[in-house]
Coordinates of C-alpha atoms in Angstrom, one line a residue:
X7 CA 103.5 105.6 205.1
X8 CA 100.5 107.2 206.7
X9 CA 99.1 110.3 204.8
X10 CA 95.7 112.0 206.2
X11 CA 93.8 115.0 205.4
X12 CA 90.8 116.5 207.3
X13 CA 90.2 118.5 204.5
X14 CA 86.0 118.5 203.7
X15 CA 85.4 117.3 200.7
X16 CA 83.0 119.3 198.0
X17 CA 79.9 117.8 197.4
X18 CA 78.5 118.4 193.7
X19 CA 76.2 121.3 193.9
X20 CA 73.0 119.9 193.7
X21 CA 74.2 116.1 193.6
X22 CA 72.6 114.9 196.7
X23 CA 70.0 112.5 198.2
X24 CA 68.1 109.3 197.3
X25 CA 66.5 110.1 194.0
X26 CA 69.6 110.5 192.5
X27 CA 71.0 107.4 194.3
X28 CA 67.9 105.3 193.1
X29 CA 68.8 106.6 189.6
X30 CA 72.5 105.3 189.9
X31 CA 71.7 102.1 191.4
X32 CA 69.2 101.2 188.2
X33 CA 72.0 102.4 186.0
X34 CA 75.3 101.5 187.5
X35 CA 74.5 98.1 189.3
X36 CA 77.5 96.7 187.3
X37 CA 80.4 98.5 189.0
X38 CA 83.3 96.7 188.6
X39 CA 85.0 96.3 191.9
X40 CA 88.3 93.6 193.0
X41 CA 86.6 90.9 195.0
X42 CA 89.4 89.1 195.3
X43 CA 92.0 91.7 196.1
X44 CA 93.3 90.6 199.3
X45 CA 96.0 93.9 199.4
X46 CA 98.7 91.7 200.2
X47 CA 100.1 91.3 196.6
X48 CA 101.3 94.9 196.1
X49 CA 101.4 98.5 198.3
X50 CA 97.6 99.8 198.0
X51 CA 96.0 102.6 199.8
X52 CA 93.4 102.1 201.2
X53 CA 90.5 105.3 202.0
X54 CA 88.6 105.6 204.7
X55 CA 85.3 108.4 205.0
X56 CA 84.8 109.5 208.7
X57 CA 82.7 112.7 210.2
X58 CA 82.7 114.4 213.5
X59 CA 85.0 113.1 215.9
X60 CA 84.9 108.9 215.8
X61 CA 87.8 108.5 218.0
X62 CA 90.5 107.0 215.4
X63 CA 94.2 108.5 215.5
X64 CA 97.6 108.6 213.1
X65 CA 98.9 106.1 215.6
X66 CA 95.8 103.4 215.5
X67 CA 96.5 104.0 211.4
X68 CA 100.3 103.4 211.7
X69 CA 99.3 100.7 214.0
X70 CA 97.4 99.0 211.4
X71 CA 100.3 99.5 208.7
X72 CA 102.9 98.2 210.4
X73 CA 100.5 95.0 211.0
X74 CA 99.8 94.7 207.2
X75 CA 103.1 95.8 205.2
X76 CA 102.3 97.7 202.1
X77 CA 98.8 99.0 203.1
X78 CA 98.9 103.0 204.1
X79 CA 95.8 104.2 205.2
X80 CA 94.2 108.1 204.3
X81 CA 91.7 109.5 206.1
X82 CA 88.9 111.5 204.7
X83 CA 87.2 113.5 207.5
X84 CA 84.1 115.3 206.9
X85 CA 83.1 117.8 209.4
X86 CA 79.3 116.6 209.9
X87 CA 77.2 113.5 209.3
X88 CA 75.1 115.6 206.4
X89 CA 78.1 116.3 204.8
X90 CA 79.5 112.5 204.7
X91 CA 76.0 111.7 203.7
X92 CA 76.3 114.2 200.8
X93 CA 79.6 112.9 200.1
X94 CA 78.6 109.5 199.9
X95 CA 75.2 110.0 197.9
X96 CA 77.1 111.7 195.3
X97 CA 79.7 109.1 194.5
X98 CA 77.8 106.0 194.7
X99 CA 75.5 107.6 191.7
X100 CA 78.5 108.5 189.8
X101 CA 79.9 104.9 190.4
X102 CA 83.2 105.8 191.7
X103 CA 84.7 108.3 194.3
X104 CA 83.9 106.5 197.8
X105 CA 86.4 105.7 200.1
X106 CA 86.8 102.5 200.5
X107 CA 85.4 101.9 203.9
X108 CA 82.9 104.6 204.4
X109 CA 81.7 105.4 207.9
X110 CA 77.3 105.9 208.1
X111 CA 75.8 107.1 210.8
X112 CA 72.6 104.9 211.7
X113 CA 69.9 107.9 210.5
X114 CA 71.0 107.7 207.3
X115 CA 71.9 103.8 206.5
X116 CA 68.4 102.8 206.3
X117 CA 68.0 104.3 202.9
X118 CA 71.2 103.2 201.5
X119 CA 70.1 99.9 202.5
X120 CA 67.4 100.2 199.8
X121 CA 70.6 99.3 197.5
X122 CA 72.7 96.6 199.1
X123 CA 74.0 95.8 195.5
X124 CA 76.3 99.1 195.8
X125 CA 77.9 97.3 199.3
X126 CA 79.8 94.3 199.9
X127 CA 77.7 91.6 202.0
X128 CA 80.3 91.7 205.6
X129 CA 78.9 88.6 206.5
X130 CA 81.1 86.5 208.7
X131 CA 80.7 83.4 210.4
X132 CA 84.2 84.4 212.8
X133 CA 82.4 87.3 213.8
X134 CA 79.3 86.2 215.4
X135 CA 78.5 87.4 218.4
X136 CA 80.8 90.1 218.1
X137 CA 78.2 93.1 218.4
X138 CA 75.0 93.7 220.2
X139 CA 72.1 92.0 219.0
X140 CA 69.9 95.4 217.9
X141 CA 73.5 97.0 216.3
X142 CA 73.6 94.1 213.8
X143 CA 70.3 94.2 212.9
X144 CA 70.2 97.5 211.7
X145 CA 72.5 96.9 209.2
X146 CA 70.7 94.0 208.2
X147 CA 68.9 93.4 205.1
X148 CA 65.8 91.5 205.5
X149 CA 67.2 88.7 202.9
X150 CA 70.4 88.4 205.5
X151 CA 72.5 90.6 203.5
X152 CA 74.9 92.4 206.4
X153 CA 75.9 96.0 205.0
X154 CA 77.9 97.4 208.0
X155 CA 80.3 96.5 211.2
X156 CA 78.9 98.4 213.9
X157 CA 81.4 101.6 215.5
X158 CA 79.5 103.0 218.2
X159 CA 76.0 103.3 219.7
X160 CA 75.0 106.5 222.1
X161 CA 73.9 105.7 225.3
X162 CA 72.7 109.4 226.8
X163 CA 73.5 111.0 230.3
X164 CA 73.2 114.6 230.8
X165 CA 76.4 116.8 230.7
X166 CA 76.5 119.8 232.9
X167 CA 78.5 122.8 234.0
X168 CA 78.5 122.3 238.1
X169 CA 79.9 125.7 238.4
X170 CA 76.9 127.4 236.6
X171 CA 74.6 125.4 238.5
X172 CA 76.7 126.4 242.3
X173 CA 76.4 129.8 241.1
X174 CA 72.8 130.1 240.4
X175 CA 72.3 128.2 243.8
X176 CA 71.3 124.8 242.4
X177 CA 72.4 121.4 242.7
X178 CA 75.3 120.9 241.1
X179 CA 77.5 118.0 241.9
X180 CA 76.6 114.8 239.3
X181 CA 74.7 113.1 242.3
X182 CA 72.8 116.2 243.0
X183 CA 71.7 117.0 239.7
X184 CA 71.2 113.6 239.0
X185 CA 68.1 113.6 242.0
X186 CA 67.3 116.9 240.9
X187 CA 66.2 115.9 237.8
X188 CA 64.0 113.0 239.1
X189 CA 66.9 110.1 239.3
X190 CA 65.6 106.5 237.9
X191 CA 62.0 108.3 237.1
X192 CA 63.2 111.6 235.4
X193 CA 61.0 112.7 233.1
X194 CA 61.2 115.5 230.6
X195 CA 58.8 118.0 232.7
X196 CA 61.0 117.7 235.1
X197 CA 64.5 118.7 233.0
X198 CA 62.4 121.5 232.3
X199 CA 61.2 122.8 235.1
X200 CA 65.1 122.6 236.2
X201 CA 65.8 124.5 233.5
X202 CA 63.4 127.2 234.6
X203 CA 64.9 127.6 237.4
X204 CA 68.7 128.0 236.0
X205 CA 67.2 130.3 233.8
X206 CA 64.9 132.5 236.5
X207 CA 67.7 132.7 238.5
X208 CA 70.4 133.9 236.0
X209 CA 68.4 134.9 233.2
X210 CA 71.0 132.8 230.8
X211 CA 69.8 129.3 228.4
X212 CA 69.7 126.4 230.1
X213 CA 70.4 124.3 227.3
X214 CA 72.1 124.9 223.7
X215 CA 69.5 123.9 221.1
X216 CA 65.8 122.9 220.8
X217 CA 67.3 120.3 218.2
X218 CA 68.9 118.6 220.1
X219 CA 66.1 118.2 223.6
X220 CA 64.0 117.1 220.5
X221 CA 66.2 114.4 219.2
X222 CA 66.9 113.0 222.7
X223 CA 63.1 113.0 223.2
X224 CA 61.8 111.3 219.3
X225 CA 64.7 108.7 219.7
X226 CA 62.4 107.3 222.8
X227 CA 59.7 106.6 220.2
X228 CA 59.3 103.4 219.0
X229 CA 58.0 104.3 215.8
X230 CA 58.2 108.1 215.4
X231 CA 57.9 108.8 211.5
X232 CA 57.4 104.9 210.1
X233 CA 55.6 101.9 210.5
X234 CA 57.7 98.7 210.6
X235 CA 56.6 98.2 206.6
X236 CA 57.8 101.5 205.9
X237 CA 54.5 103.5 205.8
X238 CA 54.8 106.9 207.0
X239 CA 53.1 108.2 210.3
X240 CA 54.9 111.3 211.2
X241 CA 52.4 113.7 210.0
X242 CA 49.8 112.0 211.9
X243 CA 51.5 110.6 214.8
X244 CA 50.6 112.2 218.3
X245 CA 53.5 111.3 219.9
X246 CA 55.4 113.8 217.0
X247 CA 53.5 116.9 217.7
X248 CA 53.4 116.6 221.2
X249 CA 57.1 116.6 221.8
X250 CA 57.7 119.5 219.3
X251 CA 54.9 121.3 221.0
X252 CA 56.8 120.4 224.3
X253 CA 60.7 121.6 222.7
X254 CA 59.0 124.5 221.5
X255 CA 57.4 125.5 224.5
X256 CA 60.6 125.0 226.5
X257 CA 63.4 126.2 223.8
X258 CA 61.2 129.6 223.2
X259 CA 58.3 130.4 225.3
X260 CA 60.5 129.7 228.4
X261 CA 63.6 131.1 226.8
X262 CA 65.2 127.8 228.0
X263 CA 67.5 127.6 224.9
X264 CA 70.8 129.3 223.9
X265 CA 68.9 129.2 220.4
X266 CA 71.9 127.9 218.4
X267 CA 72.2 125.4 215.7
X268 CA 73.9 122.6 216.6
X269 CA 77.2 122.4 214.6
X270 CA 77.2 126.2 213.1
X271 CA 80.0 128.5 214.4
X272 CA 78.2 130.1 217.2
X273 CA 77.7 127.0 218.7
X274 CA 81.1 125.6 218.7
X275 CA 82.1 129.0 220.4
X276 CA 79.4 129.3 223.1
X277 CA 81.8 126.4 224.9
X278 CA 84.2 129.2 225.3
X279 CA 81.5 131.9 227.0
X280 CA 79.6 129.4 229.4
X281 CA 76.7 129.8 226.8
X282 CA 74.5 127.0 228.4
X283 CA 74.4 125.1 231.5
X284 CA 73.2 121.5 230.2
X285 CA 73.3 119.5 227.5
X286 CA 72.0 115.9 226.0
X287 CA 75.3 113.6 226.5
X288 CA 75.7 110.4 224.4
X289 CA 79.2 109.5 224.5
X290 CA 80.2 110.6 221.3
X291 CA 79.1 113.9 222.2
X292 CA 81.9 114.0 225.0
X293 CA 84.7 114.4 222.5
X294 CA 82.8 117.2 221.0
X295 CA 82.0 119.1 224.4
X296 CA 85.8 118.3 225.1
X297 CA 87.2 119.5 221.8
X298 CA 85.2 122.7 221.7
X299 CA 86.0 124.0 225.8
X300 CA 89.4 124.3 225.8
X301 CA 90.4 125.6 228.8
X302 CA 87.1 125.5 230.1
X303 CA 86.4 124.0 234.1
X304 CA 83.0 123.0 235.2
X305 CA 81.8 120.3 233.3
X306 CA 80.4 116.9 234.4
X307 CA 78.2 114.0 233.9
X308 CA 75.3 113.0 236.0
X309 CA 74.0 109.6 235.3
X310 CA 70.4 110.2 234.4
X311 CA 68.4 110.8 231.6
X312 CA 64.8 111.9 231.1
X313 CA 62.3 109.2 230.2
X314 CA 64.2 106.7 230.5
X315 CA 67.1 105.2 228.2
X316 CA 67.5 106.7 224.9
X317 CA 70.1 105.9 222.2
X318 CA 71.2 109.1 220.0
X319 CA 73.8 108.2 216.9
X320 CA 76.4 105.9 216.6
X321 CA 78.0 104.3 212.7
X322 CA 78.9 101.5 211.1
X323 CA 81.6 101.1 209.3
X324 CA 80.4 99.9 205.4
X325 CA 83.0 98.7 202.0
X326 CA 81.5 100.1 198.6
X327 CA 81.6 97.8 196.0
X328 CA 82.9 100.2 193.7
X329 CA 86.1 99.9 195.3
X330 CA 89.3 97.9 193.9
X331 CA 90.6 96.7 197.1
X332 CA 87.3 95.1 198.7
X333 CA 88.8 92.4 200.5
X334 CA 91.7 94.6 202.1
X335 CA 88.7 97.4 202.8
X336 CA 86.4 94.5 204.7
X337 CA 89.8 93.6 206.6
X338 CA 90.2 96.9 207.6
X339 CA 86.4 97.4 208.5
X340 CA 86.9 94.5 210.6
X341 CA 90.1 96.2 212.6
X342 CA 88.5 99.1 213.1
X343 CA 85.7 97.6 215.3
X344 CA 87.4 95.1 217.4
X345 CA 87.5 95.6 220.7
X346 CA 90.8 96.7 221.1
X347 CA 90.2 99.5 218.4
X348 CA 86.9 100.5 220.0
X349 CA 88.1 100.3 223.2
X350 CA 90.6 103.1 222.3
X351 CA 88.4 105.1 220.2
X352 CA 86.3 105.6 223.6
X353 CA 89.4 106.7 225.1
X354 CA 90.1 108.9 222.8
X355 CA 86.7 111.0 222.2
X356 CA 84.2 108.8 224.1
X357 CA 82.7 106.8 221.1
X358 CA 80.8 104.5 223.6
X359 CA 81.6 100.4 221.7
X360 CA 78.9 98.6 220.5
X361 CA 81.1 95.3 220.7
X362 CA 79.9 92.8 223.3
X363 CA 84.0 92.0 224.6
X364 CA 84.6 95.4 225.0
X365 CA 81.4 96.5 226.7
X366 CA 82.1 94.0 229.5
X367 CA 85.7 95.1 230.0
X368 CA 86.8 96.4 233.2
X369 CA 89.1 98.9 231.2
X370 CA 85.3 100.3 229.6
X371 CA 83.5 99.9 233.2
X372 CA 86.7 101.5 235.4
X373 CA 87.1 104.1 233.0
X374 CA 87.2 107.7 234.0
X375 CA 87.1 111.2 232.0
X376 CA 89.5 114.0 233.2
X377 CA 87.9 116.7 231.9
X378 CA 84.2 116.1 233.3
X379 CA 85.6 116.2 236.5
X380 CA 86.9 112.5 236.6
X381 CA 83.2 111.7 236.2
X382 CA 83.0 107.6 235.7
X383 CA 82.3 108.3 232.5
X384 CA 82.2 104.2 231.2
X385 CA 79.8 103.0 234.0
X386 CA 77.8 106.1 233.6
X387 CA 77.2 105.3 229.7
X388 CA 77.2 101.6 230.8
X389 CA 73.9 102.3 232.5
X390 CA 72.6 104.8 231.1
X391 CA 73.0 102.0 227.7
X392 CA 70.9 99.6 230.1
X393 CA 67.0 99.1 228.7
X394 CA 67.6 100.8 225.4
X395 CA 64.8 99.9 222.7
X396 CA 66.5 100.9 219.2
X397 CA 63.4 103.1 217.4
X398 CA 62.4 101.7 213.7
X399 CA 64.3 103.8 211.4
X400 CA 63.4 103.1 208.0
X401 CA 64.2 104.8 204.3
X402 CA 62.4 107.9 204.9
X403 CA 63.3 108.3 208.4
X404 CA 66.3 111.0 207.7
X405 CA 64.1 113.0 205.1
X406 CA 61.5 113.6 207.7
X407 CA 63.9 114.2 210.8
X408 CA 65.6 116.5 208.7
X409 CA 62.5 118.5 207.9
X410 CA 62.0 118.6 211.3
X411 CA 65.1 119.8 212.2
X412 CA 64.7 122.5 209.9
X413 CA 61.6 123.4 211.5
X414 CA 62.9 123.4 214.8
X415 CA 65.9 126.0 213.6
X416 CA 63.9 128.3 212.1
X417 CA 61.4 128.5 215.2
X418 CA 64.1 127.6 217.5
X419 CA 67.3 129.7 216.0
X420 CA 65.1 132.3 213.8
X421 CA 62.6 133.2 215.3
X422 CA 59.7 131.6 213.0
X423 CA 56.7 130.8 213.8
X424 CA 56.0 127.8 215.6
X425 CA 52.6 127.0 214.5
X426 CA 53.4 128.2 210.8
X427 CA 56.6 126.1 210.7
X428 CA 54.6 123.0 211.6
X429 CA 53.0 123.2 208.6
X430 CA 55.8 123.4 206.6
X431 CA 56.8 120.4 208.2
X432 CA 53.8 118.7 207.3
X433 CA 53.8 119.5 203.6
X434 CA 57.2 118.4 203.9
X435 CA 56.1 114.6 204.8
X436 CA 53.2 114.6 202.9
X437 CA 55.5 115.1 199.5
X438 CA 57.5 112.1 200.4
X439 CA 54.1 110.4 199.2

């Protein structure tokens, strides 16, 4: 019964982002959707919109339909979160189109939340308790309104090729690197003054993208871009500049960078010519690094991270109201984040669970991964998930990353100016008023 696609879908040209989704949501709050659909009564089909790699398989979806005769499930995979958020954006203003759970990655939900009308309150007294504290209240409404089940959070390590290292004479085994880089009090001068070395002593990038150091780094601040009532601080915020004026320092001054854009073509290929030694690790990430080395030997995990613990990513799993089969859809939702399903999504491509039961399972903590050199990959994330303080992110905070991440590629991947490109980013927040 199962039919899945990883085709992209096309995003209208032009149809994206919150103004137009403010515009639908005065003008289409009265979507009809099937509240009381329970998908029992007849065969439906029921969609669901993923990105990246989220760890869910044909067999977890025939799973699920052999549990619940005359539901078949399709899966809509886009190949980045942008894209899904594109995706999404455009078919809530047009009122129809979304899948009918829609995966959103925690950047963005914050202004989608701005318009809980267009979602289907997933409150539910059985499941209490079921996620950590910090995942639920992200996707929490001030008024109470719950807009999302929580997939995955991203706990960070550092990933690393131990036979780069051994070759340029560095530490190289996880516990090595792991003391190189300053164990329990590894700070980011100290990551890149490890990297200087690599990079001295082979003349090749230590890591693969000044985007990336930067994102591990801003996700450590509390409030980077916004103040708890929403005001915006990121053109004015210290904190801000000085860790761009760091990655920038690092990713091109000291040639520490492979220069790549995370995501673009040459980066998926540099896995296949040992085009960095290092790179920022939250589990999700592991599936990637995975998926793109094929036949690739070398990689690990140490369990350490600079500056302490630092969450990058992780999703929720959301119902549009616009959809027919709402009921069956929150169901679904609800499977897809239980423990067992999240447990195997981890095994699968390292999606690190968010749910309290499966966090404290021995099959999570005893887990290994083959490929990074049997590292303990679930007691590594398990502390390296220890101490994390989830950073406000609130309805302008993916505008402004996003114009810092474009920033960061031009000086970074282009060659632009670092200074200049500042500026740009500046103008950028100020226009968000």
């Amino acid at each position: 019964m199962r039919k899945t696609t990883s085709k992209m879908w096309a995003a209208a040209a032009g149809v994206t982002g919150i103004a137009l989704l403010a515009t639908a949501c005065s003008g289409n709050s009265d979507t009809p959707s099937d509240e009381g659909s329970d998908g029992g009564s007849e065969n439906i089909t029921l969609t669901l919109g993923t990105f990246n790699e989220p760890g869910y398989t044909d067999e977890m979806f025939a799973a699920y339909e052999a549990e619940n005769p005359g539901v078949t499930i399709e899966n809509k995979k886009a190949a980045t979160s942008n894209e899904a958020r594109d995706n999404l954006n455009t078919r809530l203003a047009s009122g129809s189109g979304a899948s009918d759970v829609e995966m959103i990655e925690i950047d963005w939900l914050p202004e989608l939340m701005q318009y809980p009308d267009k979602f289907v309150d997933l409150t539910d007294p059985a499941l209490e308790g079921r996620w950590l504290d910090w995942k639920v209240a992200q996707a929490t409404t001030p008024d109470g309104i719950l807009l999302g089940y929580g997939t995955d959070i991203g706990p960070e390590a550092i990933a690393f090729r131990g036979d780069l290292l051994a070759a340029a004479g560095l530490p190289s085994t996880r516990e090595e690197v792991a003391a190189a880089l300053g164990g329990a009090d590894a700070t980011w001068e100290d990551y890149f003054e490890f990297g200087k070395q690599y990079t001295e002593a082979t003349g090749k990038p230590f890591f693969d993208a000044a985007g990336a150091i930067y994102q591990g780094m801003i996700n450590q601040v509390e409030n980077a871009y916004e103040d708890n009532d929403g005001t915006i601080i990121a053109a004015e915020n210290p904190e801000v500049k000085a860790i761009y004026d760091a990655v920038t320092t690092a990713s091109v001054t000291d040639n520490l960078s492979a220069h790549l854009g995370q995501w673009s073509d040459d980066w998926n290929a540099s896995f296949q010519t040992d085009g960095f030694a290092t790179m920022l690790a939250p589990g999700w990430m592991l599936g990637v690094i995975e998926g793109n080395s094929a036949g690739v030997t070398g990689w690990d995990i140490a369990d350490v991270f600079p500056g302490g613990a630092g969450n990058w990513g992780g999703s929720f799993m959301t119902v549009p109201a616009q959809g027919k089969n709402t009921e069956a859809a929150k169901k679904f939702a609800a499977w897809l984040t239980a423990p067992e399903q999240q447990l195997q999504a981890y095994k699968n491509k390292g999606t690190f669970p968010s749910q309290t039961e499966a966090l404290a399972s021995d099959e999570l903590l005893s887990s290994t991964n083959a490929f990074f050199n049997n590292a303990p990959a679930g007691q590594i994330l398990a502390n390296r998930a220890e101490g994390i303080v989830a950073p406000f992110k609130g309805p302008n905070y993916f505008a402004v990353n996003d114009a810092m991440q474009s920033a960061l590629t031009e000086v970074d991947v282009n060659g632009g100016d670092a200074a200049a490109q500042w500026d740009t980013f500046i103008a950028a927040v100020n226009a968000l008023g």
